[in-house]
PDB file of C-alpha atoms in Angstrom:
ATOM      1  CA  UNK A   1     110.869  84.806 213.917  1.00 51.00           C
ATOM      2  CA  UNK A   2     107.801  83.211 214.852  1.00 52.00           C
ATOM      3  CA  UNK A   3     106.433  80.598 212.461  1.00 56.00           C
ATOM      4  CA  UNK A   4     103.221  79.300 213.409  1.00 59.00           C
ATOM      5  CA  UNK A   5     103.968  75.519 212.346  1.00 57.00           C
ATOM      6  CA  UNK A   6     107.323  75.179 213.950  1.00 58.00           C
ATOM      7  CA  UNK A   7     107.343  77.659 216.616  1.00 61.00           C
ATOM      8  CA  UNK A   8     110.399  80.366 217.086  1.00 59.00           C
ATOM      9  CA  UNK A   9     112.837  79.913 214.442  1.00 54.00           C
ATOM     10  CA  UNK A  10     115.948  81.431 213.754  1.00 53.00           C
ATOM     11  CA  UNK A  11     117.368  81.165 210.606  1.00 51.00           C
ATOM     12  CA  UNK A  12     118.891  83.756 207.813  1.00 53.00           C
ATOM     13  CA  UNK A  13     120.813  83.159 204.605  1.00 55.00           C
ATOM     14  CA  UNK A  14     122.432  85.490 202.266  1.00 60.00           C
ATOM     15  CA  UNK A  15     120.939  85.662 198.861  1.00 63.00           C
ATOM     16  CA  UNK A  16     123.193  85.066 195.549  1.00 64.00           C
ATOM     17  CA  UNK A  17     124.897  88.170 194.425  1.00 64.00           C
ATOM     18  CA  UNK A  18     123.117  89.638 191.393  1.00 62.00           C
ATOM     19  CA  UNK A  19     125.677  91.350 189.314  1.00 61.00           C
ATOM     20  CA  UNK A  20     125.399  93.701 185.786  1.00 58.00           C
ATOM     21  CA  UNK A  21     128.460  94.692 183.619  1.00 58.00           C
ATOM     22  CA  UNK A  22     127.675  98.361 184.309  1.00 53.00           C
ATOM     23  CA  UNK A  23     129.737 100.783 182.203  1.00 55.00           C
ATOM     24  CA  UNK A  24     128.441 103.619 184.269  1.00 54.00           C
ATOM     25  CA  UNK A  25     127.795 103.916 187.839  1.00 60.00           C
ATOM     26  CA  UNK A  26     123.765 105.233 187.000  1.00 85.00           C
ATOM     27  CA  UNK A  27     121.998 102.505 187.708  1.00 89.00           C
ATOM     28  CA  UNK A  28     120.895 100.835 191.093  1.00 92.00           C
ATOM     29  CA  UNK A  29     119.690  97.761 191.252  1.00 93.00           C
ATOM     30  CA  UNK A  30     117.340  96.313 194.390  1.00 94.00           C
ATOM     31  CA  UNK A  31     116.941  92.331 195.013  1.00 95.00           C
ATOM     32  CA  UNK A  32     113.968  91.788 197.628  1.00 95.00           C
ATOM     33  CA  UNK A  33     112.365  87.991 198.369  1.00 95.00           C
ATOM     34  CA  UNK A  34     108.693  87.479 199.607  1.00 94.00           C
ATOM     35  CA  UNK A  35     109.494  85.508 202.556  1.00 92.00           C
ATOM     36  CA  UNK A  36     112.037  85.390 205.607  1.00 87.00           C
ATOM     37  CA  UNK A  37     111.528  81.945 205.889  1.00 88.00           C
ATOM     38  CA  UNK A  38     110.234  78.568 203.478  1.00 90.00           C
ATOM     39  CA  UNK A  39     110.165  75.054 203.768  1.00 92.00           C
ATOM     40  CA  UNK A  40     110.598  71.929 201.276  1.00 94.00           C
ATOM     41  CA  UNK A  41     107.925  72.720 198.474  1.00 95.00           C
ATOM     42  CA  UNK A  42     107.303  76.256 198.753  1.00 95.00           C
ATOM     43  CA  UNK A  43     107.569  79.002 196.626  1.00 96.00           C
ATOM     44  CA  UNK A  44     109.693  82.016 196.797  1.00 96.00           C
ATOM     45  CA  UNK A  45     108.765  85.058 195.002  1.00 97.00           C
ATOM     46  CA  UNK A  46     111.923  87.525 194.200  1.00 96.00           C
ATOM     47  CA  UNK A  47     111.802  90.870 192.664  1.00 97.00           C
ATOM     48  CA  UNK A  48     114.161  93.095 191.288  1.00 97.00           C
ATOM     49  CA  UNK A  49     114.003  96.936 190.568  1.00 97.00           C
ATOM     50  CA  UNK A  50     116.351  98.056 187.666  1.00 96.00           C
ATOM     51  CA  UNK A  51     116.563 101.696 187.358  1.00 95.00           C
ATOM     52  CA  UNK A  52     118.502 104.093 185.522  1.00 94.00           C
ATOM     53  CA  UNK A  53     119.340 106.848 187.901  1.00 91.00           C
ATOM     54  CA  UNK A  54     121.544 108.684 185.263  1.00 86.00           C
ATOM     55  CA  UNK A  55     120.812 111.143 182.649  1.00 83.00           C
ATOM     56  CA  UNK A  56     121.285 108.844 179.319  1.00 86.00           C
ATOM     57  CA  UNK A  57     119.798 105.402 177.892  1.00 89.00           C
ATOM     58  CA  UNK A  58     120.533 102.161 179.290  1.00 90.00           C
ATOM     59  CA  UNK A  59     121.193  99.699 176.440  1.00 89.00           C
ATOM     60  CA  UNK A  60     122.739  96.199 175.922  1.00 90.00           C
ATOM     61  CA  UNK A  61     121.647  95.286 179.230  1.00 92.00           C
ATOM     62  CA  UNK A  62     121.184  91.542 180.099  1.00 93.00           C
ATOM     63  CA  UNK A  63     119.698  90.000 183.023  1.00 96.00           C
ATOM     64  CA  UNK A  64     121.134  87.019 184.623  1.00 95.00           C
ATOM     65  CA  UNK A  65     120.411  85.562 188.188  1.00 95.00           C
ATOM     66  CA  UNK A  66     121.375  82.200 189.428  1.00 93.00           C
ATOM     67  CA  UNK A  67     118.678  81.044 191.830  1.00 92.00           C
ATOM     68  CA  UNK A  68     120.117  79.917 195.704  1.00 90.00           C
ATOM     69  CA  UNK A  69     120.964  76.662 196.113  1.00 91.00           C
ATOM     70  CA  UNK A  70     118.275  74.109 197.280  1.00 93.00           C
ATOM     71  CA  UNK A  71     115.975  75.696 195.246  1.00 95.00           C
ATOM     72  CA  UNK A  72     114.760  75.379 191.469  1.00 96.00           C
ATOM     73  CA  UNK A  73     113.800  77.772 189.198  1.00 97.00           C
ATOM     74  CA  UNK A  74     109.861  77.558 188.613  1.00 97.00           C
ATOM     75  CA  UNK A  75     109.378  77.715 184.463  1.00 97.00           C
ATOM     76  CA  UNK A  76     106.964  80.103 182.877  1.00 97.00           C
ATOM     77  CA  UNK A  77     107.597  82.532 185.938  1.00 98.00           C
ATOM     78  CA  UNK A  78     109.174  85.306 185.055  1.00 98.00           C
ATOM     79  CA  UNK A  79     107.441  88.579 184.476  1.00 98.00           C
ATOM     80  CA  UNK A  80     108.950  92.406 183.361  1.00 97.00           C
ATOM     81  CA  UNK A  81     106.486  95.318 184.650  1.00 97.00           C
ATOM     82  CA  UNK A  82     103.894  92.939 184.894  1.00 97.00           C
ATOM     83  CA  UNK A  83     104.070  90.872 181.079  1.00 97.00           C
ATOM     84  CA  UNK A  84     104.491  87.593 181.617  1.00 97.00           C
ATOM     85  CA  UNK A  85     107.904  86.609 179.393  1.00 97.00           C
ATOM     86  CA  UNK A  86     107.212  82.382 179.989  1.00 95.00           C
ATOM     87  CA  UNK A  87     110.342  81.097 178.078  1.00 97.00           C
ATOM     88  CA  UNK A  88     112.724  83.504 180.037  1.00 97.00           C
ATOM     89  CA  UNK A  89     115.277  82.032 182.584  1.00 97.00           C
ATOM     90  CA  UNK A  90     116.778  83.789 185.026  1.00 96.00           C
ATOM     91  CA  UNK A  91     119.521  81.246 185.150  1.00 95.00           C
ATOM     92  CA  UNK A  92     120.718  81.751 181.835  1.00 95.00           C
ATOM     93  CA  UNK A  93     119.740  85.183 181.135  1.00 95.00           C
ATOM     94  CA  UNK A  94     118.104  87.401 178.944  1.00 96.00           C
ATOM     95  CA  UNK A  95     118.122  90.683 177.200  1.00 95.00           C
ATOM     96  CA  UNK A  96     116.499  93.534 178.726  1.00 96.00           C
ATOM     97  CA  UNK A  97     114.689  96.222 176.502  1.00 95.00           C
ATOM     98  CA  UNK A  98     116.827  99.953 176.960  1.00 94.00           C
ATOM     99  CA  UNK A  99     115.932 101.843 179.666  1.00 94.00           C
ATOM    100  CA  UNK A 100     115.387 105.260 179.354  1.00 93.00           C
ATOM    101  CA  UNK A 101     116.425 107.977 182.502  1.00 91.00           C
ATOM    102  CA  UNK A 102     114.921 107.629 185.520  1.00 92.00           C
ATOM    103  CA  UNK A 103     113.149 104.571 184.477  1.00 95.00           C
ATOM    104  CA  UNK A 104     112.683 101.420 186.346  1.00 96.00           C
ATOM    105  CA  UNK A 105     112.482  97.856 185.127  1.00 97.00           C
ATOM    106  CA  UNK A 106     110.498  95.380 187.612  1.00 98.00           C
ATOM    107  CA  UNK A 107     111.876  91.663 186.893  1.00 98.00           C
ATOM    108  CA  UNK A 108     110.331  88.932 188.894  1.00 98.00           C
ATOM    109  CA  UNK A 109     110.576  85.347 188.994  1.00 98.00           C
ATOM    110  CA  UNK A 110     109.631  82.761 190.871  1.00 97.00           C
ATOM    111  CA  UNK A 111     111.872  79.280 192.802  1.00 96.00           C
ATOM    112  CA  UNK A 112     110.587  76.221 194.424  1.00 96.00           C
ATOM    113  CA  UNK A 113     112.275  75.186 197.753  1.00 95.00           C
ATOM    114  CA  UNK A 114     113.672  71.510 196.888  1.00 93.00           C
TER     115      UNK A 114
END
């Protein structure tokens, strides 16, 4: 990749595995990031699509994330659909609401490159 300040760089790294106690196989989850690329000070901006592919109600479900190493969790970022939830923590977790069928939860959050 081309970065304008530093010229061709190559670099990749694998993001932390997200992972749900599912008791059915009906829901997919998608992890995407906002950048290919960041350096010391910079924020990243992940999202994550919950959705409930099956044909009953989602419930008890909790979202938990660790956020990659070298990087820190930026308070007051997290947002579901949209709502800003500012004392939520990816790195601890939370309780999502139930999610009906064929429903989709948007979770994002936001880390600082240390």
């Amino acid at each position: 990749m081309n970065d304008p300040a530093r010229g061709n760089v190559k670099y990749s790294e694998n993001t932390d595995v997200l992972s749900f106690d599912v008791v059915s196989d009906k829901i997919n989850v998608v992890k995407s990031v906002d950048k290919s690329f960041a350096v010391k000070g910079e924020n990243l901006h992940y999202t994550v699509m919950i959705a409930n592919i099956g044909g009953g109600e989602k419930s008890d479900l909790i979202f938990k994330d660790p956020v990659p190493d070298g990087t820190t969790f930026v308070r007051g970022s997290v947002k579901i659909n949209g709502t800003n939830f500012s004392v939520y923590d990816p790195e601890i977790g939370f309780v999502l609401r139930n999610l009906a069928p064929r429903e989709t939860l948007v979770v994002e959050f936001d880390v600082k490159v240390d």
